[in-house]
PDB file of C-alpha atoms in Angstrom:
ATOM      1  CA  MET A   1      -0.072   0.201   0.071  1.00 49.00           C
ATOM      2  CA  THR A   2       1.160   3.442  -0.713  1.00 49.00           C
ATOM      3  CA  HIS A   3       0.940   6.290   1.862  1.00 56.00           C
ATOM      4  CA  ALA A   4       2.050   9.925   1.003  1.00 55.00           C
ATOM      5  CA  THR A   5       5.303  10.504   2.647  1.00 50.00           C
ATOM      6  CA  ALA A   6       7.795  13.420   2.947  1.00 40.00           C
ATOM      7  CA  GLU A   7       9.422  12.143  -0.381  1.00 41.00           C
ATOM      8  CA  ASP A   8       6.169  11.942  -2.148  1.00 62.00           C
ATOM      9  CA  VAL A   9       4.382  15.345  -1.284  1.00 81.00           C
ATOM     10  CA  PHE A  10       1.263  15.826  -3.331  1.00 95.00           C
ATOM     11  CA  ARG A  11       0.100  19.298  -4.491  1.00 95.00           C
ATOM     12  CA  TYR A  12      -3.243  20.702  -5.245  1.00 96.00           C
ATOM     13  CA  GLU A  13      -2.458  20.111  -9.006  1.00 95.00           C
ATOM     14  CA  ASP A  14      -2.294  16.492  -8.228  1.00 96.00           C
ATOM     15  CA  LEU A  15      -5.961  16.458  -6.823  1.00 95.00           C
ATOM     16  CA  GLY A  16      -7.435  15.816 -10.186  1.00 92.00           C
ATOM     17  CA  ARG A  17      -5.412  12.893 -10.979  1.00 94.00           C
ATOM     18  CA  LEU A  18      -5.924  11.524  -7.550  1.00 95.00           C
ATOM     19  CA  MET A  19      -9.803  11.807  -8.257  1.00 92.00           C
ATOM     20  CA  ALA A  20      -9.641  10.114 -11.478  1.00 91.00           C
ATOM     21  CA  LEU A  21      -8.385   7.098  -9.949  1.00 93.00           C
ATOM     22  CA  MET A  22     -12.049   6.746  -8.322  1.00 91.00           C
ATOM     23  CA  THR A  23     -13.945   5.279 -10.998  1.00 84.00           C
ATOM     24  CA  GLY A  24     -17.083   4.011  -9.143  1.00 67.00           C
ATOM     25  CA  ASP A  25     -20.411   4.887  -9.850  1.00 66.00           C
ATOM     26  CA  GLU A  26     -20.496   8.148  -8.446  1.00 62.00           C
ATOM     27  CA  LYS A  27     -23.953   9.990  -8.519  1.00 58.00           C
ATOM     28  CA  HIS A  28     -22.817  13.349  -7.138  1.00 62.00           C
ATOM     29  CA  GLY A  29     -19.774  14.377  -8.951  1.00 69.00           C
ATOM     30  CA  PRO A  30     -20.846  18.255  -8.764  1.00 69.00           C
ATOM     31  CA  ALA A  31     -20.987  18.085  -4.853  1.00 72.00           C
ATOM     32  CA  ALA A  32     -17.720  16.513  -4.608  1.00 78.00           C
ATOM     33  CA  THR A  33     -15.619  19.068  -7.133  1.00 86.00           C
ATOM     34  CA  SER A  34     -17.397  22.164  -5.497  1.00 91.00           C
ATOM     35  CA  THR A  35     -15.690  21.158  -2.253  1.00 94.00           C
ATOM     36  CA  LEU A  36     -12.284  20.529  -3.745  1.00 95.00           C
ATOM     37  CA  ASP A  37     -10.574  23.998  -3.185  1.00 97.00           C
ATOM     38  CA  VAL A  38     -12.118  24.434   0.180  1.00 97.00           C
ATOM     39  CA  LEU A  39     -10.855  21.015   1.425  1.00 97.00           C
ATOM     40  CA  TRP A  40      -7.343  21.488   0.047  1.00 98.00           C
ATOM     41  CA  VAL A  41      -6.852  24.897   1.987  1.00 98.00           C
ATOM     42  CA  LEU A  42      -8.314  23.788   5.111  1.00 98.00           C
ATOM     43  CA  TYR A  43      -6.139  20.561   5.100  1.00 98.00           C
ATOM     44  CA  ASP A  44      -3.040  22.273   3.590  1.00 97.00           C
ATOM     45  CA  ARG A  45      -2.799  25.479   5.459  1.00 97.00           C
ATOM     46  CA  VAL A  46      -5.315  25.588   8.594  1.00 98.00           C
ATOM     47  CA  LEU A  47      -6.567  22.449  10.315  1.00 98.00           C
ATOM     48  CA  ARG A  48      -4.231  21.459  12.899  1.00 97.00           C
ATOM     49  CA  VAL A  49      -4.635  17.620  12.470  1.00 98.00           C
ATOM     50  CA  GLY A  50      -2.800  15.101  10.301  1.00 97.00           C
ATOM     51  CA  PRO A  51      -2.462  11.488  10.384  1.00 96.00           C
ATOM     52  CA  ALA A  52      -0.127  11.062  13.505  1.00 96.00           C
ATOM     53  CA  SER A  53      -2.372  13.204  15.366  1.00 96.00           C
ATOM     54  CA  ALA A  54      -5.940  11.924  14.339  1.00 95.00           C
ATOM     55  CA  GLU A  55      -6.899  10.541  17.614  1.00 94.00           C
ATOM     56  CA  GLU A  56      -5.058  13.291  19.615  1.00 96.00           C
ATOM     57  CA  PRO A  57      -7.674  15.195  22.087  1.00 95.00           C
ATOM     58  CA  GLY A  58      -6.214  18.479  20.992  1.00 96.00           C
ATOM     59  CA  ARG A  59      -6.574  18.201  17.317  1.00 97.00           C
ATOM     60  CA  ASP A  60      -8.910  20.258  15.277  1.00 98.00           C
ATOM     61  CA  ARG A  61     -11.931  18.557  14.239  1.00 98.00           C
ATOM     62  CA  PHE A  62     -13.218  18.495  10.624  1.00 98.00           C
ATOM     63  CA  LEU A  63     -16.998  17.262   9.769  1.00 97.00           C
ATOM     64  CA  LEU A  64     -18.031  16.841   6.256  1.00 96.00           C
ATOM     65  CA  SER A  65     -21.566  17.146   6.359  1.00 94.00           C
ATOM     66  CA  LYS A  66     -21.836  17.077   2.572  1.00 89.00           C
ATOM     67  CA  GLY A  67     -21.124  13.640   2.730  1.00 85.00           C
ATOM     68  CA  HIS A  68     -22.967  12.346  -0.245  1.00 85.00           C
ATOM     69  CA  GLY A  69     -20.187  13.687  -2.516  1.00 83.00           C
ATOM     70  CA  PRO A  70     -17.095  12.380  -0.772  1.00 92.00           C
ATOM     71  CA  MET A  71     -14.613  11.967  -3.730  1.00 92.00           C
ATOM     72  CA  ALA A  72     -12.689  15.251  -3.134  1.00 94.00           C
ATOM     73  CA  TYR A  73     -12.506  14.549   0.495  1.00 96.00           C
ATOM     74  CA  TYR A  74     -10.921  11.060  -0.160  1.00 96.00           C
ATOM     75  CA  ALA A  75      -8.490  12.602  -2.495  1.00 96.00           C
ATOM     76  CA  VAL A  76      -7.315  15.341   0.144  1.00 97.00           C
ATOM     77  CA  LEU A  77      -7.173  12.751   2.688  1.00 98.00           C
ATOM     78  CA  ALA A  78      -4.928  10.401   0.733  1.00 97.00           C
ATOM     79  CA  ALA A  79      -2.830  13.303  -0.367  1.00 97.00           C
ATOM     80  CA  LYS A  80      -2.206  14.091   3.070  1.00 97.00           C
ATOM     81  CA  GLY A  81      -1.290  10.628   4.198  1.00 97.00           C
ATOM     82  CA  PHE A  82      -4.143   9.620   6.199  1.00 97.00           C
ATOM     83  CA  PHE A  83      -4.663   6.327   4.214  1.00 97.00           C
ATOM     84  CA  PRO A  84      -3.050   4.755   1.042  1.00 96.00           C
ATOM     85  CA  VAL A  85      -3.593   6.169  -2.333  1.00 97.00           C
ATOM     86  CA  ASP A  86      -3.987   2.583  -3.165  1.00 96.00           C
ATOM     87  CA  TRP A  87      -7.398   2.543  -1.894  1.00 97.00           C
ATOM     88  CA  LEU A  88      -8.788   5.117  -4.268  1.00 96.00           C
ATOM     89  CA  PRO A  89      -9.596   3.252  -7.194  1.00 94.00           C
ATOM     90  CA  GLY A  90     -11.776   0.777  -5.118  1.00 94.00           C
ATOM     91  CA  PHE A  91     -13.902   3.529  -4.262  1.00 93.00           C
ATOM     92  CA  GLY A  92     -17.625   2.301  -3.953  1.00 90.00           C
ATOM     93  CA  THR A  93     -16.976  -1.226  -4.236  1.00 90.00           C
ATOM     94  CA  PHE A  94     -18.290  -3.948  -2.080  1.00 90.00           C
ATOM     95  CA  ASP A  95     -14.802  -4.389  -0.066  1.00 92.00           C
ATOM     96  CA  SER A  96     -13.550  -0.956  -0.075  1.00 94.00           C
ATOM     97  CA  PRO A  97     -13.518   1.326   3.035  1.00 96.00           C
ATOM     98  CA  LEU A  98     -14.324   4.417   0.595  1.00 95.00           C
ATOM     99  CA  GLY A  99     -17.950   4.155   0.398  1.00 92.00           C
ATOM    100  CA  HIS A 100     -20.300   6.675  -1.327  1.00 90.00           C
ATOM    101  CA  HIS A 101     -20.797   8.076   1.959  1.00 92.00           C
ATOM    102  CA  PRO A 102     -17.577   8.443   4.476  1.00 94.00           C
ATOM    103  CA  ASP A 103     -17.663   6.193   7.391  1.00 94.00           C
ATOM    104  CA  ARG A 104     -15.851   7.251  10.624  1.00 94.00           C
ATOM    105  CA  VAL A 105     -15.056   3.415  11.606  1.00 95.00           C
ATOM    106  CA  LEU A 106     -13.516   2.541   8.236  1.00 96.00           C
ATOM    107  CA  VAL A 107     -11.604   5.600   6.935  1.00 97.00           C
ATOM    108  CA  PRO A 108      -8.803   7.431   9.046  1.00 96.00           C
ATOM    109  CA  GLY A 109      -9.198  10.872   9.577  1.00 96.00           C
ATOM    110  CA  VAL A 110     -13.106  10.741   9.175  1.00 97.00           C
ATOM    111  CA  GLU A 111     -14.822  12.434  12.408  1.00 96.00           C
ATOM    112  CA  ILE A 112     -18.474  11.586  11.331  1.00 95.00           C
ATOM    113  CA  ALA A 113     -20.364   9.027   9.074  1.00 93.00           C
ATOM    114  CA  SER A 114     -22.533  11.613   6.939  1.00 90.00           C
ATOM    115  CA  GLY A 115     -24.320  11.989   3.829  1.00 82.00           C
ATOM    116  CA  SER A 116     -27.834  12.794   5.016  1.00 81.00           C
ATOM    117  CA  LEU A 117     -28.588  16.481   4.580  1.00 83.00           C
ATOM    118  CA  GLY A 118     -28.844  18.494   7.866  1.00 84.00           C
ATOM    119  CA  HIS A 119     -26.973  16.510  10.224  1.00 91.00           C
ATOM    120  CA  GLY A 120     -23.377  17.907  10.024  1.00 95.00           C
ATOM    121  CA  LEU A 121     -23.935  21.205  11.800  1.00 96.00           C
ATOM    122  CA  PRO A 122     -25.700  20.135  14.700  1.00 96.00           C
ATOM    123  CA  LEU A 123     -23.008  17.467  15.126  1.00 97.00           C
ATOM    124  CA  ALA A 124     -20.617  19.927  15.053  1.00 97.00           C
ATOM    125  CA  VAL A 125     -22.296  22.397  17.631  1.00 98.00           C
ATOM    126  CA  GLY A 126     -22.252  19.106  19.885  1.00 97.00           C
ATOM    127  CA  SER A 127     -18.448  18.624  19.190  1.00 97.00           C
ATOM    128  CA  ALA A 128     -17.865  22.362  20.118  1.00 98.00           C
ATOM    129  CA  LEU A 129     -19.908  22.056  23.435  1.00 97.00           C
ATOM    130  CA  GLY A 130     -18.307  18.865  24.061  1.00 97.00           C
ATOM    131  CA  LEU A 131     -14.844  20.315  23.930  1.00 97.00           C
ATOM    132  CA  ARG A 132     -15.882  23.379  25.953  1.00 96.00           C
ATOM    133  CA  ALA A 133     -17.057  20.934  28.707  1.00 96.00           C
ATOM    134  CA  GLN A 134     -13.962  19.090  28.948  1.00 96.00           C
ATOM    135  CA  GLY A 135     -11.923  22.348  29.244  1.00 96.00           C
ATOM    136  CA  LEU A 136     -10.210  21.906  25.685  1.00 96.00           C
ATOM    137  CA  ASP A 137     -10.138  25.549  24.409  1.00 93.00           C
ATOM    138  CA  ASP A 138      -7.464  25.124  21.741  1.00 95.00           C
ATOM    139  CA  PRO A 139      -9.069  22.679  19.184  1.00 98.00           C
ATOM    140  CA  ALA A 140     -11.259  24.207  16.520  1.00 98.00           C
ATOM    141  CA  VAL A 141     -14.305  22.519  14.808  1.00 98.00           C
ATOM    142  CA  TRP A 142     -14.883  22.831  11.374  1.00 98.00           C
ATOM    143  CA  VAL A 143     -17.908  21.629   9.248  1.00 98.00           C
ATOM    144  CA  LEU A 144     -18.563  21.871   5.528  1.00 97.00           C
ATOM    145  CA  ILE A 145     -22.167  22.010   4.341  1.00 95.00           C
ATOM    146  CA  GLY A 146     -23.704  22.570   1.282  1.00 91.00           C
ATOM    147  CA  ASP A 147     -26.109  25.362   0.428  1.00 91.00           C
ATOM    148  CA  ALA A 148     -29.071  23.041  -0.211  1.00 87.00           C
ATOM    149  CA  GLU A 149     -28.663  21.573   3.289  1.00 88.00           C
ATOM    150  CA  LEU A 150     -30.085  24.790   4.580  1.00 88.00           C
ATOM    151  CA  ASP A 151     -33.285  23.601   3.586  1.00 86.00           C
ATOM    152  CA  GLU A 152     -33.278  21.352   6.481  1.00 88.00           C
ATOM    153  CA  GLY A 153     -34.837  22.829   9.699  1.00 89.00           C
ATOM    154  CA  SER A 154     -32.212  21.226  11.837  1.00 92.00           C
ATOM    155  CA  ASN A 155     -29.437  23.327  10.824  1.00 93.00           C
ATOM    156  CA  HIS A 156     -31.302  26.392  11.625  1.00 92.00           C
ATOM    157  CA  GLU A 157     -31.854  25.287  15.091  1.00 95.00           C
ATOM    158  CA  ALA A 158     -28.031  24.667  15.168  1.00 97.00           C
ATOM    159  CA  ILE A 159     -27.143  28.199  13.846  1.00 97.00           C
ATOM    160  CA  ALA A 160     -29.627  29.823  16.334  1.00 97.00           C
ATOM    161  CA  TYR A 161     -28.253  27.858  19.568  1.00 97.00           C
ATOM    162  CA  ALA A 162     -24.348  28.437  18.385  1.00 98.00           C
ATOM    163  CA  GLY A 163     -24.776  31.952  17.995  1.00 97.00           C
ATOM    164  CA  SER A 164     -26.597  32.462  21.468  1.00 97.00           C
ATOM    165  CA  ALA A 165     -24.046  30.270  23.080  1.00 97.00           C
ATOM    166  CA  GLY A 166     -21.065  31.865  21.753  1.00 97.00           C
ATOM    167  CA  LEU A 167     -19.288  28.896  20.581  1.00 98.00           C
ATOM    168  CA  GLU A 168     -16.174  30.745  19.227  1.00 97.00           C
ATOM    169  CA  ALA A 169     -14.397  26.991  18.451  1.00 98.00           C
ATOM    170  CA  LEU A 170     -17.153  26.559  15.874  1.00 98.00           C
ATOM    171  CA  HIS A 171     -16.530  27.290  12.104  1.00 98.00           C
ATOM    172  CA  ALA A 172     -18.923  26.559   9.177  1.00 98.00           C
ATOM    173  CA  VAL A 173     -18.036  26.673   5.516  1.00 98.00           C
ATOM    174  CA  VAL A 174     -21.089  26.726   3.322  1.00 96.00           C
ATOM    175  CA  VAL A 175     -20.226  25.618  -0.104  1.00 94.00           C
ATOM    176  CA  ASP A 176     -22.714  27.752  -2.346  1.00 92.00           C
ATOM    177  CA  ASN A 177     -23.239  26.301  -5.650  1.00 86.00           C
ATOM    178  CA  ASP A 178     -26.826  27.463  -6.040  1.00 81.00           C
ATOM    179  CA  SER A 179     -28.371  24.185  -5.090  1.00 78.00           C
ATOM    180  CA  ALA A 180     -30.713  25.413  -2.465  1.00 72.00           C
ATOM    181  CA  THR A 181     -34.557  25.331  -2.878  1.00 66.00           C
ATOM    182  CA  HIS A 182     -35.335  28.185  -0.861  1.00 67.00           C
ATOM    183  CA  GLY A 183     -32.409  30.636  -0.827  1.00 67.00           C
ATOM    184  CA  TRP A 184     -32.098  33.849   1.723  1.00 70.00           C
ATOM    185  CA  PRO A 185     -33.003  37.361   1.195  1.00 73.00           C
ATOM    186  CA  GLY A 186     -29.620  39.248   1.525  1.00 79.00           C
ATOM    187  CA  GLY A 187     -27.559  35.826   1.100  1.00 88.00           C
ATOM    188  CA  ILE A 188     -26.744  32.956   3.086  1.00 93.00           C
ATOM    189  CA  ALA A 189     -24.370  35.031   5.294  1.00 95.00           C
ATOM    190  CA  SER A 190     -27.371  37.092   6.434  1.00 94.00           C
ATOM    191  CA  ARG A 191     -28.784  33.927   7.937  1.00 93.00           C
ATOM    192  CA  PHE A 192     -25.652  33.207  10.084  1.00 96.00           C
ATOM    193  CA  GLU A 193     -25.372  36.938  10.991  1.00 96.00           C
ATOM    194  CA  ALA A 194     -28.976  37.373  12.225  1.00 95.00           C
ATOM    195  CA  ALA A 195     -28.052  34.706  14.859  1.00 97.00           C
ATOM    196  CA  GLY A 196     -24.790  36.406  15.903  1.00 97.00           C
ATOM    197  CA  TRP A 197     -22.184  34.442  13.856  1.00 98.00           C
ATOM    198  CA  SER A 198     -19.127  36.164  12.402  1.00 98.00           C
ATOM    199  CA  THR A 199     -19.521  35.934   8.432  1.00 98.00           C
ATOM    200  CA  ALA A 200     -17.435  36.258   5.173  1.00 98.00           C
ATOM    201  CA  THR A 201     -18.485  35.435   1.768  1.00 97.00           C
ATOM    202  CA  VAL A 202     -15.728  34.569  -1.188  1.00 98.00           C
ATOM    203  CA  ASP A 203     -14.822  32.873  -4.257  1.00 97.00           C
ATOM    204  CA  GLY A 204     -14.676  29.386  -3.295  1.00 97.00           C
ATOM    205  CA  ARG A 205     -11.916  28.763  -5.727  1.00 96.00           C
ATOM    206  CA  ASP A 206      -9.708  31.563  -4.695  1.00 98.00           C
ATOM    207  CA  HIS A 207      -7.288  29.919  -2.101  1.00 98.00           C
ATOM    208  CA  ALA A 208      -5.875  33.271  -0.690  1.00 98.00           C
ATOM    209  CA  ALA A 209      -9.219  34.752  -0.318  1.00 98.00           C
ATOM    210  CA  LEU A 210     -10.421  31.456   1.556  1.00 98.00           C
ATOM    211  CA  HIS A 211      -7.261  31.545   3.787  1.00 98.00           C
ATOM    212  CA  ALA A 212      -7.788  34.708   4.741  1.00 98.00           C
ATOM    213  CA  ALA A 213     -11.594  34.002   5.573  1.00 98.00           C
ATOM    214  CA  PHE A 214     -10.887  30.899   7.487  1.00 98.00           C
ATOM    215  CA  THR A 215      -8.178  32.566   9.685  1.00 98.00           C
ATOM    216  CA  ALA A 216     -10.163  35.766  10.463  1.00 98.00           C
ATOM    217  CA  PRO A 217     -10.335  36.517  14.047  1.00 97.00           C
ATOM    218  CA  HIS A 218     -14.206  36.166  15.600  1.00 98.00           C
ATOM    219  CA  PRO A 219     -13.795  36.872  19.313  1.00 97.00           C
ATOM    220  CA  GLY A 220     -16.709  35.052  21.247  1.00 97.00           C
ATOM    221  CA  ARG A 221     -18.594  34.355  18.223  1.00 98.00           C
ATOM    222  CA  PRO A 222     -18.881  31.014  15.860  1.00 98.00           C
ATOM    223  CA  HIS A 223     -17.847  32.056  12.305  1.00 98.00           C
ATOM    224  CA  ALA A 224     -19.251  31.183   9.096  1.00 98.00           C
ATOM    225  CA  VAL A 225     -17.600  31.155   5.371  1.00 98.00           C
ATOM    226  CA  VAL A 226     -19.916  31.092   2.419  1.00 97.00           C
ATOM    227  CA  ALA A 227     -17.824  29.754  -0.491  1.00 97.00           C
ATOM    228  CA  ARG A 228     -19.348  30.798  -3.760  1.00 95.00           C
ATOM    229  CA  VAL A 229     -18.767  28.111  -6.461  1.00 93.00           C
ATOM    230  CA  GLU A 230     -20.130  28.213  -9.986  1.00 81.00           C
ATOM    231  CA  LYS A 231     -22.250  24.806 -10.510  1.00 61.00           C
ATOM    232  CA  LYS A 232     -20.602  22.819 -13.187  1.00 50.00           C
ATOM    233  CA  PHE A 233     -21.925  19.332 -14.686  1.00 40.00           C
TER     234      PHE A 233
END
């Protein structure tokens, strides 16, 4: 099996090749590719977690709520050495750990089993509360959701609670590719702002803009970044 090593460092430009190794029957291609830049910037420049620290209490937590399109997630995890690149061609097959929805029991580095719309943000709120209860102030909790997930009421309960509870450790990234049924007057960020969140809206393909938004200070408040991505089929 082939793990990424210091001598075999993958770059962003390699992700397309890694994704091409996954030839299974994938029904959510745009859901995967729309997240690629966000995932790369987070794992390459922001998240304090790696293969060696994936079980440590002080690690940052990343939760992929948009788990119905996990190919980009798998490509980034393989590029960063969480599991062997050799796993990628088996994507979606019967005996592969890389299913059409990621499984935290089977895939190293995966924090939650996901794919059902509307679950990730409430789980992230619970993770942030759990860290607070344990006195762990350093780990950050990140959750990536799709704009269509905001059609689910569970997210709005989570948004409202996180703002009122001042969950500074919580970060939500909304990949907005115009898939939502309802939409929001004033844009998606306005929904989070109304609940007391810090927000930023950026081009979801611009790595510098994403990094600046991800690392912006937001004392005493949770932070939401809306990453606008053109929908492609």
